[in-house]
Amino acid sequence: MTRPAASGVDSQPDDAVAGDAVADEVEPDDDPDTDGTDGTDGTDGTDGAVGEDATAAPRRGPASRRATVPAVLAAVCVVAAASAVWLGVQAGRAAPADVAHVDGERTRQVSEQVGQAVTAVFSYDRGDLARTERAADRMLTGAARREYDATFARLREQAGGSGAVQSTTVRSVGVRSLEGDRAQLLVLADRRVLDRDMRSRGSHVVWIDVVAVHADGGWRIAEMSPL
Amino acid sequence: MRPAALLRDVVRDRAVAVLVAVAVIAALACAGLGWRWWAVAHGEPATTAATRDAAVSQGTRALDVLHTIDHRTAAADLDAWARVTSGPLRSRLTGDRERHIERARADETVATATVTRTALSELDTGKGTARLLAVVDTDVGDERRRSTLIASLTRKDGRWTVSNVQAVGS
């Protein structure tokens, strides 16, 4: 009755040996060389079963506890390791990825530089288009650069057309997100067109969605679209 | 005596000793990382970011409310306006309350708003003030109107409210 249960738990070779050692201790009369314990089990079952059970209980205790302790420990290890990994991930995530207005210095830098870039590339004097083009070279990149080139080519074709000077003043810059080397901004600017004799020909407000990327120590506009 | 003996027995087993060591190391790692998580989550960057996100979402919601009015529920809508505002704007709106309601009823106004874009241009977590640039599209009947504005936000009783609005001509 008790032996098969104990040997079922004692699946490991060490424990099988340990189990034998226990058996040797408690039942010294048994032949120690016998591998098969069926004989003793048989006698356990037929002879004073009740009397044997009383002594069998403490005998089973240490053996099954020996098997239980590693199992529990292994479970504890698995749970603790999994918790550690989960906590590590949470700790990593707890720091905000978006540092807009959190990192004040970086937020100020990106809004200032994007503001300057918008002012520079949207302000031009037909008499000196090269200056604006140089500014575009410095401050635009990627898609913004390509689109700007197309617009600028048109502007050059109609040189001498309406408005001699366009001046853009940035009124306010909002930083929507700032993650790593990429920022999303919203720029509010006034655009004023002036005549050859510097007479204003009207102004209007423009809202520009901007994506800026940080490269070579400065922020450049990678994408922009009017709202 | 028995537990001590059992412990000695158990530790003598190498596999068990290794498991105990691993469990202790993992538990220590848990404690360390848990503490780190708590420290980071309660650190200044995390709380500032949470304040910023609250300012943007509550400010956006407030602007949505302020551009919504239905002549059939005008009184309730005006109450909602009062709830999302503070300071000078609130005084102005409560002063003009009856006029707003009358006008909405007279024109049978039904206006619903969509806040198209918002961006924070300033944030002072200490003083509880912020400035929000916003583009709001309002559907009034079949007509869509765009308002572009700069809203001053003020934190009042733990909530961000609009304390002033400056319309920016478009």
Tab-separated table of C-alpha atoms in Angstrom:
chain	number	residue	atom	x	y	z
A	1	MET	CA	0.000	0.000	0.000
A	2	THR	CA	2.564	2.543	1.099
A	3	ARG	CA	5.554	1.412	-0.889
A	4	PRO	CA	4.134	1.841	-4.395
A	5	ALA	CA	3.080	5.349	-3.446
A	6	ALA	CA	6.545	6.178	-2.146
A	7	SER	CA	8.304	4.683	-5.163
A	8	GLY	CA	5.931	6.570	-7.434
A	9	VAL	CA	7.155	9.870	-5.982
A	10	ASP	CA	10.749	8.695	-5.860
A	11	SER	CA	11.215	8.759	-9.590
A	12	GLN	CA	14.759	10.153	-9.348
A	13	PRO	CA	17.602	7.685	-8.937
A	14	ASP	CA	19.010	9.491	-5.839
A	15	ASP	CA	15.711	9.308	-4.115
A	16	ALA	CA	15.285	5.663	-4.991
A	17	VAL	CA	18.571	5.035	-3.202
A	18	ALA	CA	17.485	7.217	-0.329
A	19	GLY	CA	14.224	5.309	-0.159
A	20	ASP	CA	16.159	2.058	0.060
A	21	ALA	CA	18.253	3.483	2.839
A	22	VAL	CA	15.143	4.336	4.772
A	23	ALA	CA	13.773	0.903	4.138
A	24	ASP	CA	17.039	-0.573	5.438
A	25	GLU	CA	16.883	1.507	8.573
A	26	VAL	CA	13.347	0.690	9.480
A	27	GLU	CA	13.317	-2.935	8.410
A	28	PRO	CA	16.728	-4.351	9.117
A	29	ASP	CA	15.404	-7.908	8.888
A	30	ASP	CA	14.806	-7.550	5.175
A	31	ASP	CA	17.457	-8.722	2.782
A	32	PRO	CA	19.381	-5.539	1.789
A	33	ASP	CA	20.395	-6.994	-1.588
A	34	THR	CA	16.855	-7.419	-2.794
A	35	ASP	CA	16.023	-4.860	-5.453
A	36	GLY	CA	12.404	-5.738	-5.868
A	37	THR	CA	10.533	-4.713	-2.758
A	38	ASP	CA	7.369	-6.495	-3.849
A	39	GLY	CA	8.029	-9.237	-1.333
A	40	THR	CA	8.026	-6.875	1.597
A	41	ASP	CA	5.060	-4.984	0.218
A	42	GLY	CA	3.183	-8.197	-0.009
A	43	THR	CA	3.855	-8.946	3.639
A	44	ASP	CA	2.944	-5.351	4.550
A	45	GLY	CA	-0.370	-5.757	2.870
A	46	THR	CA	-1.252	-9.135	4.386
A	47	ASP	CA	0.335	-8.983	7.816
A	48	GLY	CA	-0.776	-6.450	10.466
A	49	ALA	CA	-1.733	-3.733	8.032
A	50	VAL	CA	-2.939	-1.353	10.731
A	51	GLY	CA	0.156	-1.776	12.881
A	52	GLU	CA	2.423	-1.228	9.937
A	53	ASP	CA	0.618	1.952	8.834
A	54	ALA	CA	1.403	3.657	12.116
A	55	THR	CA	5.124	3.191	11.514
A	56	ALA	CA	4.783	3.732	7.762
A	57	ALA	CA	3.524	7.302	8.161
A	58	PRO	CA	6.759	8.767	9.595
A	59	ARG	CA	8.719	6.671	7.157
A	60	ARG	CA	6.875	8.180	4.196
A	61	GLY	CA	7.266	11.724	5.609
A	62	PRO	CA	10.932	12.551	4.930
A	63	ALA	CA	10.966	10.708	1.601
A	64	SER	CA	8.019	12.543	0.085
A	65	ARG	CA	9.138	15.801	1.664
A	66	ARG	CA	12.452	15.370	-0.045
A	67	ALA	CA	10.642	15.212	-3.345
A	68	THR	CA	8.288	18.046	-2.461
A	69	VAL	CA	10.977	20.467	-1.349
A	70	PRO	CA	12.749	20.629	-4.747
A	71	ALA	CA	9.408	20.844	-6.535
A	72	VAL	CA	8.297	23.763	-4.368
A	73	LEU	CA	11.683	25.415	-4.704
A	74	ALA	CA	11.595	25.032	-8.459
A	75	ALA	CA	8.136	26.591	-8.542
A	76	VAL	CA	9.354	29.454	-6.347
A	77	CYS	CA	12.315	29.975	-8.685
A	78	VAL	CA	10.089	30.073	-11.761
A	79	VAL	CA	7.603	32.470	-10.173
A	80	ALA	CA	10.322	34.732	-8.779
A	81	ALA	CA	12.224	34.806	-12.074
A	82	ALA	CA	9.066	35.583	-14.028
A	83	SER	CA	8.189	38.340	-11.558
A	84	ALA	CA	11.682	39.781	-11.838
A	85	VAL	CA	11.404	39.921	-15.625
A	86	TRP	CA	7.951	41.509	-15.450
A	87	LEU	CA	9.077	44.068	-12.886
A	88	GLY	CA	12.118	44.873	-15.014
A	89	VAL	CA	9.913	45.522	-18.024
A	90	GLN	CA	7.580	47.702	-15.935
A	91	ALA	CA	10.493	49.666	-14.490
A	92	GLY	CA	11.778	50.238	-18.010
A	93	ARG	CA	8.377	51.435	-19.167
A	94	ALA	CA	7.688	53.659	-16.181
A	95	ALA	CA	10.058	56.334	-17.439
A	96	PRO	CA	8.161	58.453	-19.983
A	97	ALA	CA	9.312	57.925	-23.569
A	98	ASP	CA	7.771	61.222	-24.582
A	99	VAL	CA	9.745	63.971	-22.852
A	100	ALA	CA	7.957	66.969	-24.368
A	101	HIS	CA	7.716	69.558	-21.551
A	102	VAL	CA	9.336	67.006	-19.230
A	103	ASP	CA	12.852	67.680	-20.440
A	104	GLY	CA	12.553	71.462	-20.434
A	105	GLU	CA	15.893	72.173	-22.068
A	106	ARG	CA	15.310	69.806	-24.979
A	107	THR	CA	11.749	71.062	-25.439
A	108	ARG	CA	12.984	74.654	-25.558
A	109	GLN	CA	15.692	73.735	-28.064
A	110	VAL	CA	13.393	71.955	-30.468
A	111	SER	CA	10.736	74.674	-30.406
A	112	GLU	CA	13.316	77.410	-30.842
A	113	GLN	CA	15.119	75.739	-33.721
A	114	VAL	CA	11.939	74.694	-35.510
A	115	GLY	CA	10.594	78.233	-35.077
A	116	GLN	CA	13.747	79.660	-36.621
A	117	ALA	CA	13.594	77.161	-39.472
A	118	VAL	CA	9.979	78.018	-40.301
A	119	THR	CA	10.776	81.724	-40.207
A	120	ALA	CA	13.785	81.263	-42.481
A	121	VAL	CA	12.308	78.993	-45.126
A	122	PHE	CA	8.989	80.788	-45.412
A	123	SER	CA	10.500	84.236	-45.639
A	124	TYR	CA	12.005	85.339	-48.901
A	125	ASP	CA	12.987	88.334	-50.882
A	126	ARG	CA	12.659	87.869	-54.625
A	127	GLY	CA	15.822	89.864	-55.018
A	128	ASP	CA	17.774	87.358	-52.927
A	129	LEU	CA	16.278	83.905	-53.276
A	130	ALA	CA	19.675	82.312	-52.751
A	131	ARG	CA	19.626	83.243	-49.087
A	132	THR	CA	16.357	81.432	-48.476
A	133	GLU	CA	17.646	78.438	-50.401
A	134	ARG	CA	20.721	78.271	-48.203
A	135	ALA	CA	18.487	78.330	-45.160
A	136	ALA	CA	16.433	75.486	-46.621
A	137	ASP	CA	19.614	73.491	-47.176
A	138	ARG	CA	20.512	73.897	-43.554
A	139	MET	CA	17.155	73.406	-41.936
A	140	LEU	CA	15.164	70.982	-44.049
A	141	THR	CA	15.676	67.311	-44.698
A	142	GLY	CA	13.867	64.350	-46.223
A	143	ALA	CA	10.382	64.851	-47.608
A	144	ALA	CA	10.206	68.460	-46.439
A	145	ARG	CA	13.313	69.239	-48.460
A	146	ARG	CA	11.963	67.644	-51.658
A	147	GLU	CA	8.584	69.350	-51.413
A	148	TYR	CA	10.200	72.653	-50.681
A	149	ASP	CA	12.445	72.330	-53.742
A	150	ALA	CA	9.391	71.854	-55.951
A	151	THR	CA	7.682	74.910	-54.467
A	152	PHE	CA	10.806	76.929	-54.714
A	153	ALA	CA	11.316	76.073	-58.390
A	154	ARG	CA	7.834	77.420	-59.114
A	155	LEU	CA	8.589	80.546	-57.149
A	156	ARG	CA	11.725	81.127	-59.148
A	157	GLU	CA	9.858	80.765	-62.455
A	158	GLN	CA	7.403	83.465	-61.515
A	159	ALA	CA	10.080	85.809	-60.280
A	160	GLY	CA	8.844	89.339	-60.450
A	161	GLY	CA	5.296	88.130	-59.895
A	162	SER	CA	3.100	89.077	-57.016
A	163	GLY	CA	4.730	90.173	-53.814
A	164	ALA	CA	8.351	91.067	-53.636
A	165	VAL	CA	8.905	89.990	-50.078
A	166	GLN	CA	7.205	87.436	-47.948
A	167	SER	CA	7.924	87.566	-44.290
A	168	THR	CA	6.878	84.934	-41.829
A	169	THR	CA	6.820	85.469	-38.095
A	170	VAL	CA	6.381	82.540	-35.782
A	171	ARG	CA	3.907	83.414	-33.086
A	172	SER	CA	3.908	80.246	-31.097
A	173	VAL	CA	5.267	76.710	-31.227
A	174	GLY	CA	3.623	73.795	-29.477
A	175	VAL	CA	5.504	70.575	-28.903
A	176	ARG	CA	3.141	67.656	-29.251
A	177	SER	CA	5.653	64.891	-28.634
A	178	LEU	CA	9.375	64.476	-28.238
A	179	GLU	CA	10.677	60.930	-28.352
A	180	GLY	CA	14.339	60.267	-28.941
A	181	ASP	CA	15.471	62.121	-32.046
A	182	ARG	CA	11.979	62.782	-33.358
A	183	ALA	CA	9.523	65.489	-32.415
A	184	GLN	CA	6.050	66.506	-33.534
A	185	LEU	CA	5.196	70.167	-33.354
A	186	LEU	CA	2.463	72.575	-34.242
A	187	VAL	CA	3.616	75.978	-35.438
A	188	LEU	CA	1.445	79.067	-35.461
A	189	ALA	CA	2.832	81.768	-37.741
A	190	ASP	CA	1.834	85.033	-39.365
A	191	ARG	CA	2.642	85.332	-43.026
A	192	ARG	CA	2.872	88.785	-44.504
A	193	VAL	CA	3.391	89.675	-48.121
A	194	LEU	CA	4.991	93.003	-48.890
A	195	ASP	CA	5.178	95.003	-52.089
A	196	ARG	CA	8.321	96.193	-53.747
A	197	ASP	CA	7.902	99.450	-51.879
A	198	MET	CA	7.363	97.518	-48.624
A	199	ARG	CA	3.621	98.139	-48.514
A	200	SER	CA	1.795	95.310	-46.869
A	201	ARG	CA	-0.458	93.373	-49.178
A	202	GLY	CA	-2.184	91.515	-46.435
A	203	SER	CA	-1.300	88.874	-43.942
A	204	HIS	CA	-2.780	85.666	-42.750
A	205	VAL	CA	-2.252	83.133	-40.028
A	206	VAL	CA	-0.857	79.730	-40.922
A	207	TRP	CA	-0.830	76.576	-38.834
A	208	ILE	CA	1.833	74.103	-39.793
A	209	ASP	CA	2.186	70.515	-38.634
A	210	VAL	CA	5.874	69.751	-38.348
A	211	VAL	CA	7.885	66.603	-37.802
A	212	ALA	CA	11.443	67.404	-36.806
A	213	VAL	CA	14.419	65.089	-36.501
A	214	HIS	CA	17.574	65.636	-34.545
A	215	ALA	CA	20.758	65.153	-36.550
A	216	ASP	CA	24.267	66.556	-36.403
A	217	GLY	CA	23.599	68.450	-33.196
A	218	GLY	CA	20.535	70.313	-34.420
A	219	TRP	CA	16.868	69.882	-35.177
A	220	ARG	CA	15.761	69.873	-38.796
A	221	ILE	CA	12.301	69.769	-40.316
A	222	ALA	CA	11.642	66.404	-41.974
A	223	GLU	CA	7.960	66.815	-42.762
A	224	MET	CA	5.626	69.761	-42.766
A	225	SER	CA	2.095	70.319	-43.903
A	226	PRO	CA	-0.278	73.220	-43.419
A	227	LEU	CA	-3.361	72.475	-41.385
B	1	MET	CA	15.304	19.334	16.099
B	2	ARG	CA	13.411	17.673	13.264
B	3	PRO	CA	13.150	20.755	10.997
B	4	ALA	CA	16.826	21.503	11.573
B	5	ALA	CA	17.742	17.973	10.666
B	6	LEU	CA	15.533	18.090	7.630
B	7	LEU	CA	17.125	21.366	6.541
B	8	ARG	CA	20.601	19.886	6.918
B	9	ASP	CA	19.491	16.879	4.972
B	10	VAL	CA	17.936	18.941	2.257
B	11	VAL	CA	20.821	21.353	1.813
B	12	ARG	CA	23.190	18.445	1.547
B	13	ASP	CA	21.437	17.679	-1.697
B	14	ARG	CA	23.225	19.716	-4.366
B	15	ALA	CA	20.245	20.223	-6.619
B	16	VAL	CA	18.270	21.639	-3.720
B	17	ALA	CA	21.116	23.926	-2.705
B	18	VAL	CA	21.260	25.286	-6.252
B	19	LEU	CA	17.509	25.804	-6.287
B	20	VAL	CA	17.651	27.659	-2.984
B	21	ALA	CA	20.391	29.905	-4.323
B	22	VAL	CA	18.468	30.622	-7.512
B	23	ALA	CA	15.291	31.366	-5.563
B	24	VAL	CA	17.139	33.769	-3.280
B	25	ILE	CA	18.770	35.556	-6.225
B	26	ALA	CA	15.459	35.820	-8.067
B	27	ALA	CA	13.726	37.141	-4.972
B	28	LEU	CA	16.446	39.742	-4.509
B	29	ALA	CA	16.114	40.725	-8.170
B	30	CYS	CA	12.363	41.089	-7.624
B	31	ALA	CA	12.911	43.339	-4.646
B	32	GLY	CA	15.474	45.467	-6.454
B	33	LEU	CA	13.458	45.857	-9.645
B	34	GLY	CA	10.256	46.460	-7.728
B	35	TRP	CA	11.913	49.246	-5.815
B	36	ARG	CA	13.309	50.666	-9.037
B	37	TRP	CA	9.901	50.583	-10.668
B	38	TRP	CA	8.389	52.417	-7.738
B	39	ALA	CA	11.182	55.015	-7.778
B	40	VAL	CA	10.880	55.630	-11.523
B	41	ALA	CA	7.083	55.717	-11.479
B	42	HIS	CA	7.122	58.290	-8.690
B	43	GLY	CA	10.081	60.243	-10.043
B	44	GLU	CA	9.778	63.754	-11.369
B	45	PRO	CA	9.826	62.909	-15.108
B	46	ALA	CA	6.958	60.447	-14.745
B	47	THR	CA	4.802	62.795	-12.680
B	48	THR	CA	5.514	65.721	-15.019
B	49	ALA	CA	4.591	63.585	-18.019
B	50	ALA	CA	1.357	62.548	-16.296
B	51	THR	CA	0.551	66.201	-15.547
B	52	ARG	CA	1.272	67.142	-19.161
B	53	ASP	CA	-0.958	64.379	-20.518
B	54	ALA	CA	-3.740	65.409	-18.129
B	55	ALA	CA	-3.422	69.047	-19.204
B	56	VAL	CA	-3.632	68.132	-22.887
B	57	SER	CA	-6.515	65.690	-22.577
B	58	GLN	CA	-8.572	67.770	-20.137
B	59	GLY	CA	-7.831	70.977	-22.032
B	60	THR	CA	-8.873	69.331	-25.287
B	61	ARG	CA	-12.042	68.022	-23.689
B	62	ALA	CA	-12.810	71.481	-22.292
B	63	LEU	CA	-12.444	73.097	-25.719
B	64	ASP	CA	-14.723	70.438	-27.149
B	65	VAL	CA	-17.357	71.272	-24.520
B	66	LEU	CA	-16.957	75.026	-25.091
B	67	HIS	CA	-17.750	74.627	-28.785
B	68	THR	CA	-20.799	72.477	-28.224
B	69	ILE	CA	-24.272	73.891	-27.725
B	70	ASP	CA	-27.747	72.696	-28.556
B	71	HIS	CA	-30.622	75.146	-28.256
B	72	ARG	CA	-32.819	72.428	-26.709
B	73	THR	CA	-30.339	71.780	-23.898
B	74	ALA	CA	-28.805	75.238	-23.790
B	75	ALA	CA	-28.995	75.659	-20.022
B	76	ALA	CA	-27.276	72.334	-19.378
B	77	ASP	CA	-24.665	73.118	-22.032
B	78	LEU	CA	-23.923	76.437	-20.367
B	79	ASP	CA	-23.548	74.616	-17.036
B	80	ALA	CA	-21.045	72.340	-18.733
B	81	TRP	CA	-19.200	75.407	-20.037
B	82	ALA	CA	-18.980	76.735	-16.495
B	83	ARG	CA	-17.597	73.433	-15.226
B	84	VAL	CA	-14.675	73.383	-17.673
B	85	THR	CA	-13.695	77.008	-17.237
B	86	SER	CA	-12.200	79.165	-14.520
B	87	GLY	CA	-10.978	82.683	-13.932
B	88	PRO	CA	-11.765	85.461	-16.424
B	89	LEU	CA	-13.334	83.198	-19.036
B	90	ARG	CA	-15.700	81.708	-16.488
B	91	SER	CA	-16.773	85.135	-15.258
B	92	ARG	CA	-17.343	86.233	-18.826
B	93	LEU	CA	-19.422	83.178	-19.662
B	94	THR	CA	-21.537	83.282	-16.508
B	95	GLY	CA	-22.084	87.017	-17.026
B	96	ASP	CA	-23.305	86.388	-20.560
B	97	ARG	CA	-25.160	83.219	-19.698
B	98	GLU	CA	-28.677	84.430	-20.438
B	99	ARG	CA	-27.600	86.104	-23.652
B	100	HIS	CA	-25.921	82.884	-24.872
B	101	ILE	CA	-29.010	80.831	-24.085
B	102	GLU	CA	-31.345	83.313	-25.756
B	103	ARG	CA	-29.224	83.497	-28.860
B	104	ALA	CA	-28.958	79.709	-29.135
B	105	ARG	CA	-32.756	79.414	-28.827
B	106	ALA	CA	-33.416	82.210	-31.288
B	107	ASP	CA	-31.055	80.758	-33.909
B	108	GLU	CA	-31.963	77.147	-33.059
B	109	THR	CA	-28.264	76.498	-32.899
B	110	VAL	CA	-26.936	72.953	-32.892
B	111	ALA	CA	-23.172	73.037	-32.775
B	112	THR	CA	-20.881	70.046	-32.372
B	113	ALA	CA	-17.143	70.345	-32.149
B	114	THR	CA	-14.146	68.353	-33.266
B	115	VAL	CA	-10.831	69.341	-31.802
B	116	THR	CA	-8.626	68.787	-34.839
B	117	ARG	CA	-5.255	69.517	-33.320
B	118	THR	CA	-3.806	70.594	-29.999
B	119	ALA	CA	-0.280	71.217	-28.839
B	120	LEU	CA	1.107	72.496	-25.561
B	121	SER	CA	3.367	75.477	-25.980
B	122	GLU	CA	3.963	76.063	-22.272
B	123	LEU	CA	3.626	74.017	-19.121
B	124	ASP	CA	4.319	75.077	-15.557
B	125	THR	CA	3.545	72.147	-13.295
B	126	GLY	CA	4.409	74.096	-10.143
B	127	LYS	CA	2.009	76.958	-10.793
B	128	GLY	CA	-0.481	74.704	-12.535
B	129	THR	CA	-0.681	76.741	-15.707
B	130	ALA	CA	-0.324	75.814	-19.351
B	131	ARG	CA	-0.890	77.211	-22.789
B	132	LEU	CA	-2.561	75.106	-25.430
B	133	LEU	CA	-2.607	75.832	-29.151
B	134	ALA	CA	-5.739	74.416	-30.698
B	135	VAL	CA	-7.516	74.064	-33.993
B	136	VAL	CA	-11.208	73.343	-33.465
B	137	ASP	CA	-13.662	72.543	-36.226
B	138	THR	CA	-17.257	73.230	-35.326
B	139	ASP	CA	-20.232	71.938	-37.262
B	140	VAL	CA	-23.046	74.455	-37.007
B	141	GLY	CA	-25.933	73.049	-38.976
B	142	ASP	CA	-24.459	72.149	-42.358
B	143	GLU	CA	-21.684	74.640	-42.047
B	144	ARG	CA	-18.228	73.832	-40.765
B	145	ARG	CA	-16.364	76.610	-39.033
B	146	ARG	CA	-12.769	76.505	-37.994
B	147	SER	CA	-11.585	78.299	-34.883
B	148	THR	CA	-7.924	78.578	-34.189
B	149	LEU	CA	-7.080	79.618	-30.710
B	150	ILE	CA	-4.596	79.844	-27.910
B	151	ALA	CA	-6.108	78.655	-24.657
B	152	SER	CA	-4.710	79.446	-21.227
B	153	LEU	CA	-5.188	76.486	-18.943
B	154	THR	CA	-5.267	76.616	-15.157
B	155	ARG	CA	-5.346	73.678	-12.798
B	156	LYS	CA	-8.192	74.082	-10.372
B	157	ASP	CA	-9.099	71.466	-7.752
B	158	GLY	CA	-6.955	68.913	-9.558
B	159	ARG	CA	-8.596	69.526	-12.925
B	160	TRP	CA	-7.334	71.524	-15.876
B	161	THR	CA	-9.747	74.233	-16.881
B	162	VAL	CA	-9.687	76.912	-19.538
B	163	SER	CA	-9.136	80.288	-17.915
B	164	ASN	CA	-8.810	82.337	-21.059
B	165	VAL	CA	-9.087	81.962	-24.808
B	166	GLN	CA	-7.455	84.072	-27.434
B	167	ALA	CA	-8.847	83.610	-30.923
B	168	VAL	CA	-6.229	83.702	-33.631
B	169	GLY	CA	-7.474	85.003	-36.959
B	170	SER	CA	-7.004	82.498	-39.745
